[in-house]
Amino acid sequence: INAEYGDPRADPMRSWTFSLLALIHAAQSFDIPLLAPRDYAHGDRVNLKVNRIDSIKTQLPFEYYQLPFCKPKEVKNFAENLGEVMRGDRTENSLYELNMKVDTQCKVLCEPQTYTQEELSLFEEKIREEYRVHWIVDNLPAATRNHIFEPEDEDAYEYQRGFPMGYVEGGEAFINNHVRILIKYRSASQSADASYTGFRIVGVEVEPASISHEYKDINKFNIPVVTTCSGGSRPAQRVSGLKAATVIWSYDIKWELSDIRWASRWEHYLKAPNENVHWFSIINSLVMVLVFSFVVAFIMCRTLNTDISAYNALDLEEAGDSEIKEETGWKLVHGDVFRAPGGFNLLSVLVGSGCQIYACSILVLVVACLGFLAPANRGVLAQALLLFFALSGFCAGFFGSSMYKMFKGTEWKMNAVLVAFLYPSICAGIFFFLNLFVWAQGSSAAIPFQHMVIMLFLWLGISVPLVATGAYFGLRRQPLELPCTPHQIPRLIPPHPWLPAEWMVFVASCLVGGAACFVPVFIEVFFIMSSVWLHQHHYLFGFLALVFIILTITCAEVAIVLCYFQLAMEDYNWWWRTFFTTGASAVYLFLYSVHYFYSQLALTNFVSVLVYFGYMWMASLSFFLMTGTIGVVACLWFTTKIYAAIKID
């Protein structure tokens, strides 16, 4: 390195670069203790844990043993974090017996199960709703293999988590009562450094089948001995249209040596066949950013410099006020541009909440890009969002109170209370309302009472005190020095030359500004929604970070451009219009969610539709606050810069 790039200690910037690269490398190679590899010896017991069943047609997961599957005499629940509980995960033990490198053929899981018509109808209902079964083996989700097309590799494949509970054929439902479990392992002899002994599991595949078993003998444990697991001419196990049926659950286990390293065993789960789409999206977004950057540079470097030079070089009365006023009217509103808008208390509250959401997003992206939100840590992303949002309460209180003080507000206690409770109360109310419907359905996605208490503590015990602390420091600091003092009498705003009504100008600004802010990110929104609602894997936080930066720059540039044109029209009421101009991108987000609902989803009941639109409305509200805040902060910086550069008598 020194020979090619020189000594990094000789250049501070280069030293920082090498330090950052070293940190990224360390983060990528860092193993969280809970995710450390486990080594097995030949014959060691390998636990197969059942997790849940879920479907993209209902978005309502259920506990595995809510259906009458074979279950142990004593069902043990394994500890779940808050994020797993919110996802509906309930990890429990099972009767499946797996031993390292010990193959098993046609083993019956439990005694023959005789099901009533009600139980068969329950199975049939879940099969028709396309529910999938989820298991966990050595912290890896059991998955089905899907072959994908890659020109360089004809045998390329990816994993789809879980396996179908059954299938529908000819109008009748059949249940998959037999599974062929293929477990891939890596031997210590394959490792060059011999860093471990024994074997490590690197993949779990499940191939389900529906077989109406036939048996003649029963062993001493009252378990039938079957030899029909290969299927062949045996009919499938039907569950529809029957008053009663006896089902035999069976499984095969095969162990296969693999050259997959333990550190890369998640690659097949997280394969992104549409990675090129991400790059095209980012390139298109960058082109739009460059266009807006050119417009902003033109305004700042040519128009404004010309205006400022003219204002500072000439006396308005001697040079002819009418000529300069006609060309550039933004200087004429210097006595009103920083006037406190109507409802400035609410504006400062919304900006404070937007800063909290923005800070939370940055923290989550940084931690994710450093590799700490590993997919093996189930539910950690949702948990990190809640925790970082609570910790970002300081930013909400600090920036909200700082803006309120800038407006010379006196009811600072009410301001701090609104920052701490307005936005979180709306989200908590919607969440609790939806949770009641999910609970009534018996879904495992319903949050239990003890976890609701934990979420309440994150809000009232962490977020609210941090908001109060941030408000204290925000009120103690010196307010932002504005270059112009508002006049006592507001200036009359001339009518718009093209649009006769003020509301038409407002709506036009929102439509244009919202579209310009949403277009650079809508493709990434598609992948995020597919990850959430179609249960696809989206672990490309690097792309998300780039798109987030592009979104920030785009919102700031759009707000500055439209604010300049507004001030040039001698309209100084830019505070609320700027907030809604960039925040209107949330309207496009919600409209896109409606399009996504009709084009990609096939939800089957009222509760599923209610949950979908309830959560998308909360996401749109959060997006509205964040993008609106970016616009207001950018325009505040812009106006203070341009009005500080001119001489005002």
XYZ file of C-alpha atoms in Angstrom:
649
model
C 0.000 0.000 0.000
C 2.748 2.455 0.910
C 4.595 1.749 -2.302
C 1.585 2.465 -4.481
C -0.263 5.161 -2.558
C 2.387 6.596 -0.295
C 2.352 6.756 3.479
C -1.220 7.515 4.633
C 0.114 9.262 7.753
C 1.606 11.990 5.572
C -1.824 13.167 4.406
C -4.608 13.624 6.995
C -7.332 13.158 4.381
C -5.738 9.951 3.149
C -5.372 8.806 6.738
C -9.092 9.297 7.288
C -9.798 7.351 4.099
C -7.667 4.401 5.180
C -9.274 4.479 8.633
C -12.758 4.418 7.103
C -11.856 1.503 4.832
C -10.422 -0.378 7.785
C -13.586 0.272 9.795
C -15.810 -0.985 6.961
C -13.659 -4.096 6.562
C -13.806 -4.734 10.295
C -17.572 -4.306 10.322
C -18.010 -6.734 7.448
C -15.900 -9.385 9.133
C -17.349 -8.814 12.597
C -19.345 -11.706 14.047
C -22.044 -10.795 16.538
C -21.763 -13.219 19.494
C -25.357 -14.431 19.074
C -24.616 -15.224 15.433
C -21.341 -17.084 15.936
C -21.101 -20.339 13.961
C -21.945 -23.559 15.736
C -19.852 -26.661 15.133
C -21.446 -30.116 15.176
C -19.873 -33.515 15.540
C -21.115 -36.591 13.705
C -24.454 -37.656 15.188
C -25.048 -34.469 17.192
C -28.684 -33.427 17.577
C -29.710 -30.518 15.349
C -32.824 -28.698 16.469
C -35.564 -27.931 13.978
C -37.753 -25.134 15.325
C -41.127 -24.204 13.930
C -41.779 -20.503 13.505
C -45.059 -19.462 11.897
C -47.275 -19.730 8.853
C -47.989 -16.682 6.694
C -49.441 -15.649 3.367
C -49.111 -12.648 1.076
C -52.855 -12.923 0.362
C -53.840 -12.140 3.958
C -50.764 -10.516 5.565
C -51.886 -12.231 8.786
C -49.346 -14.703 10.213
C -50.362 -17.384 12.687
C -48.514 -19.523 15.190
C -47.523 -22.890 13.790
C -49.399 -24.868 16.409
C -52.606 -22.869 15.944
C -53.228 -25.494 13.282
C -53.480 -29.129 14.368
C -50.007 -30.201 13.293
C -48.112 -32.881 15.198
C -46.670 -31.235 18.286
C -44.579 -32.313 21.278
C -46.174 -33.063 24.631
C -44.405 -29.996 26.020
C -44.183 -27.044 23.654
C -41.269 -24.761 24.525
C -41.296 -21.135 23.459
C -37.953 -19.579 22.603
C -37.279 -15.941 23.454
C -38.216 -13.446 20.756
C -37.131 -9.843 20.514
C -39.581 -7.016 20.000
C -39.045 -6.982 16.247
C -39.850 -10.701 15.940
C -43.042 -10.226 17.933
C -44.106 -7.390 15.626
C -43.510 -9.649 12.620
C -45.623 -12.393 14.156
C -42.755 -14.839 14.786
C -43.329 -17.424 17.516
C -40.410 -19.848 17.636
C -41.169 -23.242 19.238
C -39.723 -26.755 19.349
C -40.858 -29.629 17.140
C -40.897 -33.425 16.889
C -38.530 -33.567 13.916
C -35.338 -35.467 14.790
C -32.214 -34.350 12.958
C -28.753 -35.722 13.658
C -25.646 -34.459 11.909
C -24.816 -36.573 8.814
C -27.446 -39.192 9.681
C -29.805 -39.692 6.731
C -33.385 -40.707 7.402
C -35.868 -42.209 4.962
C -39.642 -42.178 5.283
C -39.805 -41.531 9.014
C -43.216 -40.956 10.528
C -43.412 -37.849 12.689
C -46.153 -38.882 15.112
C -49.162 -41.125 15.506
C -51.739 -40.992 12.712
C -53.845 -37.891 13.171
C -57.574 -38.233 12.672
C -59.021 -34.842 11.871
C -62.610 -33.701 12.131
C -64.432 -31.790 9.417
C -63.735 -28.487 11.223
C -60.000 -29.200 11.385
C -59.894 -30.247 7.751
C -61.776 -27.066 6.820
C -59.151 -25.036 8.705
C -56.376 -26.710 6.709
C -58.309 -26.167 3.485
C -58.850 -22.484 4.239
C -55.137 -21.867 4.817
C -54.164 -23.819 1.718
C -56.534 -21.821 -0.483
C -55.103 -18.634 1.012
C -51.619 -19.850 -0.025
C -50.076 -20.039 3.416
C -46.436 -21.024 3.719
C -44.792 -22.883 6.599
C -41.634 -21.451 8.170
C -39.018 -23.476 10.045
C -35.603 -22.620 11.465
C -32.557 -24.900 11.513
C -29.306 -23.594 13.001
C -30.692 -20.060 12.702
C -31.269 -20.570 8.977
C -34.797 -20.454 7.564
C -35.936 -23.560 5.764
C -36.545 -22.651 2.139
C -37.585 -24.001 -1.231
C -35.217 -23.786 -4.176
C -36.151 -21.682 -7.196
C -34.007 -21.808 -10.318
C -33.218 -18.426 -11.860
C -31.860 -17.523 -15.270
C -28.247 -16.379 -15.390
C -26.278 -16.586 -18.649
C -23.043 -17.371 -16.820
C -24.506 -20.122 -14.606
C -27.177 -22.520 -15.852
C -27.566 -24.049 -12.371
C -28.099 -20.713 -10.609
C -30.839 -20.675 -8.015
C -32.198 -18.675 -5.123
C -34.121 -19.525 -1.995
C -37.691 -18.644 -1.162
C -38.331 -18.779 2.541
C -40.710 -21.420 3.785
C -42.658 -23.996 1.806
C -46.318 -24.163 0.765
C -48.703 -25.823 3.185
C -50.484 -27.432 0.281
C -51.911 -26.776 -3.146
C -55.215 -26.585 -4.995
C -55.818 -28.735 -8.061
C -59.093 -29.265 -9.852
C -60.875 -27.183 -7.254
C -59.788 -29.500 -4.410
C -57.238 -28.762 -1.688
C -54.357 -31.135 -0.903
C -52.056 -30.845 2.095
C -48.296 -31.408 2.004
C -47.956 -34.020 4.722
C -44.484 -35.214 3.669
C -41.293 -33.172 3.430
C -37.893 -34.029 2.042
C -35.343 -32.036 4.030
C -31.969 -31.452 2.411
C -29.355 -30.009 4.773
C -26.100 -28.743 3.319
C -23.042 -28.782 5.537
C -19.396 -27.809 5.349
C -16.661 -29.936 6.834
C -13.676 -28.647 8.784
C -11.434 -30.502 6.341
C -12.579 -28.051 3.631
C -11.223 -25.083 5.579
C -7.635 -24.203 4.725
C -6.867 -22.614 8.089
C -8.496 -25.426 10.149
C -10.104 -22.790 12.364
C -12.745 -25.207 13.620
C -13.482 -28.891 14.007
C -16.565 -30.820 13.009
C -19.251 -29.633 10.622
C -21.239 -26.447 10.004
C -24.685 -26.117 8.455
C -24.764 -23.822 5.417
C -28.162 -24.449 3.848
C -31.618 -25.917 4.526
C -33.902 -26.899 1.650
C -37.371 -28.381 1.902
C -39.259 -30.163 -0.850
C -42.874 -30.739 0.212
C -45.163 -33.479 -1.117
C -48.717 -34.625 -0.603
C -49.040 -38.392 -0.163
C -51.965 -40.444 1.092
C -49.842 -42.943 3.001
C -50.581 -46.616 3.294
C -49.330 -48.684 6.212
C -49.736 -52.203 7.558
C -47.543 -52.458 10.658
C -47.351 -50.359 13.855
C -44.226 -50.366 16.025
C -44.102 -50.471 19.822
C -44.441 -46.690 20.020
C -47.774 -46.866 18.153
C -46.099 -45.272 15.137
C -47.052 -46.762 11.755
C -44.345 -48.127 9.496
C -44.819 -46.720 6.012
C -42.944 -47.247 2.775
C -44.916 -44.970 0.478
C -42.914 -41.768 0.923
C -41.649 -41.863 -2.628
C -45.174 -41.174 -3.819
C -45.233 -43.112 -7.048
C -48.782 -44.171 -7.813
C -50.114 -43.134 -4.397
C -52.810 -40.431 -4.503
C -52.326 -37.082 -2.797
C -53.711 -36.359 0.660
C -57.000 -34.515 0.104
C -58.486 -32.347 2.855
C -61.469 -30.762 1.089
C -64.960 -32.211 0.934
C -64.323 -34.744 3.719
C -66.151 -35.173 7.035
C -63.109 -36.867 8.594
C -59.688 -38.047 7.469
C -56.594 -39.695 8.897
C -53.337 -38.017 7.945
C -49.856 -39.478 8.464
C -47.052 -36.898 8.699
C -43.647 -38.085 7.489
C -40.280 -36.755 6.446
C -36.955 -37.631 4.806
C -33.599 -36.171 5.782
C -30.574 -36.030 3.534
C -27.202 -34.454 4.369
C -25.134 -33.069 1.515
C -21.549 -31.845 1.595
C -21.250 -28.304 0.216
C -18.429 -25.916 -0.627
C -20.438 -22.907 0.619
C -18.604 -21.053 3.367
C -20.487 -20.393 6.601
C -19.936 -16.641 6.259
C -21.672 -16.613 2.856
C -24.484 -19.055 3.559
C -27.097 -16.267 3.380
C -26.199 -15.311 -0.205
C -28.800 -17.579 -1.796
C -31.476 -16.154 0.498
C -30.515 -12.574 -0.334
C -29.824 -12.832 -4.060
C -30.997 -9.761 -5.921
C -31.712 -10.643 -9.564
C -32.873 -7.053 -10.181
C -29.636 -5.416 -9.070
C -29.210 -3.715 -12.457
C -32.572 -2.036 -11.954
C -31.199 -0.409 -8.807
C -28.258 1.008 -10.722
C -30.455 2.334 -13.550
C -32.725 3.926 -10.956
C -29.810 5.608 -9.219
C -28.352 6.841 -12.525
C -31.705 8.335 -13.524
C -32.015 9.931 -10.104
C -28.526 11.392 -10.363
C -29.397 12.889 -13.745
C -32.382 14.618 -12.175
C -30.226 15.819 -9.278
C -27.691 17.236 -11.746
C -30.447 19.068 -13.624
C -31.748 20.655 -10.446
C -28.191 21.396 -9.346
C -27.624 23.245 -12.609
C -30.788 25.276 -12.073
C -29.793 26.103 -8.493
C -26.274 27.010 -9.601
C -27.712 29.238 -12.316
C -29.897 31.004 -9.779
C -27.172 31.337 -7.178
C -24.210 32.159 -9.417
C -25.775 34.241 -12.164
C -29.180 35.641 -11.351
C -28.567 36.255 -7.671
C -25.036 37.529 -8.156
C -26.297 39.955 -10.791
C -29.153 41.081 -8.578
C -26.996 41.436 -5.492
C -24.319 43.368 -7.372
C -26.941 45.735 -8.775
C -28.576 46.245 -5.384
C -25.290 46.908 -3.637
C -23.805 49.145 -6.352
C -26.790 51.408 -6.981
C -29.086 53.384 -4.799
C -32.629 52.283 -5.521
C -34.064 55.782 -5.680
C -31.319 57.092 -8.002
C -31.182 54.077 -10.256
C -34.920 53.896 -10.737
C -36.859 51.660 -8.385
C -39.364 50.508 -10.965
C -36.839 48.917 -13.299
C -35.146 46.763 -10.642
C -38.464 45.928 -9.048
C -39.783 44.684 -12.353
C -36.806 42.407 -12.967
C -36.203 41.001 -9.502
C -38.761 41.442 -6.803
C -37.250 39.209 -4.152
C -35.328 42.065 -2.504
C -38.483 44.131 -2.098
C -39.910 41.627 0.431
C -36.870 41.722 2.725
C -39.031 43.220 5.463
C -41.495 40.293 5.369
C -39.547 37.244 4.237
C -38.689 36.240 7.817
C -42.072 37.144 9.257
C -43.456 34.374 11.482
C -46.127 32.488 9.532
C -49.587 31.735 10.820
C -49.550 28.659 13.017
C -45.797 28.825 13.515
C -46.104 26.704 16.669
C -47.509 23.809 14.624
C -44.876 24.359 11.926
C -42.054 24.121 14.461
C -43.655 20.955 15.889
C -43.837 19.316 12.455
C -40.255 20.328 11.662
C -39.121 18.873 14.985
C -40.874 15.565 14.232
C -39.395 15.590 10.731
C -35.907 16.030 12.191
C -36.560 13.076 14.494
C -37.589 10.854 11.574
C -34.617 12.039 9.503
C -32.133 11.368 12.324
C -33.687 7.932 12.933
C -33.340 7.080 9.219
C -29.681 8.097 9.185
C -28.880 6.024 12.272
C -30.617 2.932 10.908
C -28.886 3.229 7.521
C -25.463 3.733 9.097
C -25.860 0.733 11.389
C -27.239 -1.380 8.530
C -24.443 -0.431 6.128
C -21.900 -1.394 8.784
C -23.415 -4.876 8.829
C -24.982 -4.918 12.283
C -28.528 -5.544 11.039
C -27.681 -9.027 9.825
C -30.605 -11.002 8.351
C -29.823 -13.840 10.737
C -30.842 -11.528 13.567
C -34.547 -11.809 12.898
C -36.612 -8.770 13.785
C -33.601 -6.599 14.560
C -34.492 -4.039 11.877
C -37.910 -3.247 13.357
C -36.391 -3.184 16.821
C -33.646 -0.803 15.684
C -36.242 1.513 14.126
C -38.158 1.779 17.390
C -35.024 2.241 19.490
C -33.403 4.829 17.223
C -36.664 6.729 16.890
C -36.855 6.978 20.666
C -33.215 8.088 20.897
C -33.782 10.670 18.159
C -36.267 12.442 20.401
C -33.464 14.787 21.397
C -33.257 16.061 17.793
C -37.027 16.635 17.726
C -36.973 18.714 20.904
C -33.827 20.631 19.988
C -34.760 21.676 16.448
C -38.444 22.169 17.211
C -37.750 24.518 20.131
C -34.967 26.291 18.200
C -37.355 27.160 15.378
C -40.062 28.162 17.868
C -37.618 30.492 19.607
C -36.598 31.947 16.250
C -40.253 32.910 15.745
C -40.211 34.533 19.202
C -42.881 32.206 20.550
C -43.749 32.355 24.252
C -45.676 29.102 24.850
C -42.569 26.936 24.843
C -44.065 24.334 27.197
C -46.931 23.648 24.816
C -44.457 23.453 21.950
C -42.353 20.818 23.721
C -45.449 18.787 24.662
C -46.715 18.807 21.073
C -43.314 17.718 19.736
C -43.246 14.823 22.192
C -46.832 13.647 21.705
C -48.430 14.822 18.425
C -46.823 12.582 15.798
C -46.169 9.589 18.120
C -49.773 9.733 19.372
C -51.158 9.594 15.837
C -48.985 6.588 14.967
C -49.657 4.851 18.298
C -53.412 5.369 17.904
C -53.460 3.904 14.402
C -51.205 1.042 15.479
C -53.408 0.192 18.489
C -56.560 0.419 16.340
C -55.136 -1.984 13.744
C -53.828 -4.267 16.481
C -57.383 -4.762 17.760
C -58.500 -6.074 14.369
C -55.427 -8.310 14.042
C -56.011 -9.643 17.563
C -59.651 -10.398 16.722
C -58.409 -12.555 13.818
C -56.252 -14.584 16.199
C -53.094 -13.681 14.290
C -49.674 -13.931 15.899
C -48.948 -10.424 14.524
C -51.115 -9.020 17.331
C -48.779 -7.426 19.879
C -49.116 -8.998 23.357
C -49.734 -6.752 26.349
C -46.228 -7.090 27.800
C -44.660 -5.983 24.537
C -47.090 -3.089 24.279
C -45.759 -2.003 27.680
C -42.201 -2.156 26.316
C -43.173 0.025 23.346
C -44.929 2.442 25.695
C -41.758 2.638 27.789
C -39.673 3.432 24.694
C -42.013 6.342 24.056
C -42.779 7.710 27.520
C -39.628 6.540 29.275
C -36.985 7.360 26.653
C -38.347 9.493 23.820
C -40.339 12.015 25.873
C -37.499 12.790 28.352
C -35.088 13.175 25.428
C -37.513 15.550 23.701
C -37.673 17.602 26.909
C -33.873 17.594 27.163
C -33.500 18.668 23.536
C -36.091 21.426 24.024
C -34.164 22.677 27.071
C -30.929 23.016 25.109
C -32.737 24.430 22.084
C -34.312 27.209 24.185
C -31.034 28.006 25.922
C -29.016 28.451 22.745
C -28.851 31.730 20.906
C -31.591 31.991 18.261
C -30.677 31.991 14.602
C -29.603 35.476 13.542
C -31.828 36.571 10.689
C -30.372 39.159 8.271
C -33.643 41.134 8.073
C -36.051 42.318 10.726
C -39.741 41.950 9.806
C -41.638 45.207 9.354
C -44.568 45.996 11.595
C -47.029 46.294 8.689
C -47.105 43.341 6.262
C -46.502 44.135 2.624
C -49.327 43.644 0.152
C -48.737 40.588 -2.034
C -49.468 41.292 -5.737
C -51.671 38.822 -7.649
C -49.980 35.997 -9.491
C -49.547 36.834 -13.207
C -50.671 33.399 -14.466
C -52.981 31.910 -11.828
C -55.812 34.045 -10.473
C -56.347 32.330 -7.096
C -53.844 31.729 -4.295
C -55.021 28.152 -3.765
C -54.297 27.360 -7.412
C -50.715 28.553 -6.991
C -50.408 26.447 -3.838
C -51.783 23.298 -5.492
C -49.604 23.761 -8.594
C -46.470 24.115 -6.437
C -47.355 20.984 -4.480
C -48.043 18.933 -7.591
C -44.797 19.938 -9.288
C -42.594 19.825 -6.195
C -44.039 16.543 -4.883
C -43.583 14.789 -8.227
C -40.010 16.047 -8.584
C -39.130 14.720 -5.119
C -40.849 11.342 -5.515
C -39.650 10.373 -9.005
C -35.997 9.703 -7.976
C -37.038 7.209 -5.284
C -40.130 5.439 -6.586
C -38.241 2.408 -7.952
C -36.588 1.844 -4.601
C -40.011 2.240 -2.993
C -41.186 -0.677 -5.143
C -38.452 -2.950 -3.779
C -39.110 -1.867 -0.199
C -42.822 -2.570 -0.553
C -42.095 -5.929 -2.170
C -39.879 -6.788 0.769
C -42.583 -5.876 3.269
C -45.777 -7.058 1.564
C -44.558 -9.821 -0.773
C -42.053 -11.219 1.767
C -39.166 -10.836 -0.637
C -35.645 -10.254 0.607
C -34.295 -6.722 0.317
C -30.955 -6.361 2.044
C -29.395 -3.730 -0.217
C -28.888 -1.005 2.351
C -26.074 0.491 0.283
C -28.589 1.316 -2.469
C -30.997 2.635 0.144
C -28.311 4.934 1.541
C -27.539 6.329 -1.933
C -31.227 6.880 -2.677
C -31.676 8.549 0.711
C -28.878 10.998 -0.088
C -30.393 11.649 -3.523
C -33.793 12.248 -1.914
C -32.286 14.767 0.507
C -30.485 16.685 -2.251
C -33.519 16.628 -4.558
C -35.913 17.912 -1.883
C -33.497 20.696 -0.938
C -32.947 21.786 -4.561
C -36.642 21.652 -5.493
C -37.522 23.705 -2.424
C -34.846 26.318 -3.193
C -35.855 26.684 -6.852
C -39.575 27.069 -6.144
C -38.887 29.347 -3.182
C -36.798 31.646 -5.372
C -39.557 31.933 -7.959
C -42.079 32.589 -5.207
C -39.962 35.394 -3.723
C -39.372 36.819 -7.193
C -43.159 37.183 -7.448
C -42.978 39.232 -4.218
C -44.804 36.485 -2.315
C -43.091 36.133 1.066
C -45.389 33.438 2.534
C -42.912 30.675 1.794
C -42.827 28.775 5.097
C -45.920 26.611 4.803
C -45.849 26.455 1.018
C -42.299 25.103 1.059
C -43.215 22.510 3.688
C -46.139 21.267 1.603
C -44.281 21.567 -1.704
C -41.683 18.941 -0.825
C -43.950 17.146 1.633
C -46.463 16.583 -1.175
C -44.230 13.720 -2.311
C -46.023 11.735 0.398
C -49.252 12.106 -1.586
C -47.533 10.441 -4.529
C -46.247 7.740 -2.176
C -49.755 6.960 -0.965
C -51.140 7.025 -4.505
C -48.364 4.641 -5.525
C -49.361 2.341 -2.653
C -52.912 2.307 -4.066
C -51.514 1.370 -7.498
C -49.322 -1.300 -5.874
C -52.356 -2.691 -4.041
C -54.282 -3.272 -7.271
C -51.344 -4.386 -9.410
C -49.252 -6.565 -7.080
C -51.411 -7.720 -4.161
C -54.479 -9.943 -3.934
C -55.620 -9.427 -0.356
C -58.647 -11.516 0.485
C -60.323 -9.987 3.556
C -61.235 -6.661 5.086
C -58.681 -6.792 7.927
C -55.814 -7.369 5.492
C -56.860 -4.353 3.418
C -57.266 -2.249 6.561
C -53.800 -3.233 7.823
C -52.214 -2.471 4.453
C -53.676 0.993 4.036
C -53.267 1.804 7.733
C -49.535 1.128 7.653
C -49.075 2.813 4.281
C -50.847 5.908 5.604
C -48.444 5.996 8.560
C -45.498 5.580 6.189
C -46.820 8.409 4.009
C -47.279 10.659 7.042
C -43.690 10.006 8.126
C -42.453 10.661 4.589
C -44.470 13.903 4.507
C -42.886 15.190 7.719
C -39.346 14.232 6.694
C -39.415 15.648 3.157
C -41.276 18.764 4.271
C -38.661 19.375 6.933
C -35.843 19.028 4.395
C -37.512 21.667 2.222
C -38.038 24.167 5.053
C -34.488 23.816 6.386
C -33.014 24.179 2.877
C -35.077 27.304 2.160
C -34.224 28.823 5.533
C -30.542 28.421 4.703
C -31.118 29.807 1.182
C -33.022 32.915 2.290
C -30.585 33.780 5.078
C -27.696 33.563 2.595
C -29.189 35.721 -0.149
C -30.622 38.393 2.143
C -27.399 38.578 4.151
C -25.524 39.348 0.910
C -27.401 42.555 0.087
C -27.276 45.963 1.701
C -30.567 46.969 3.228
C -31.246 50.573 4.192
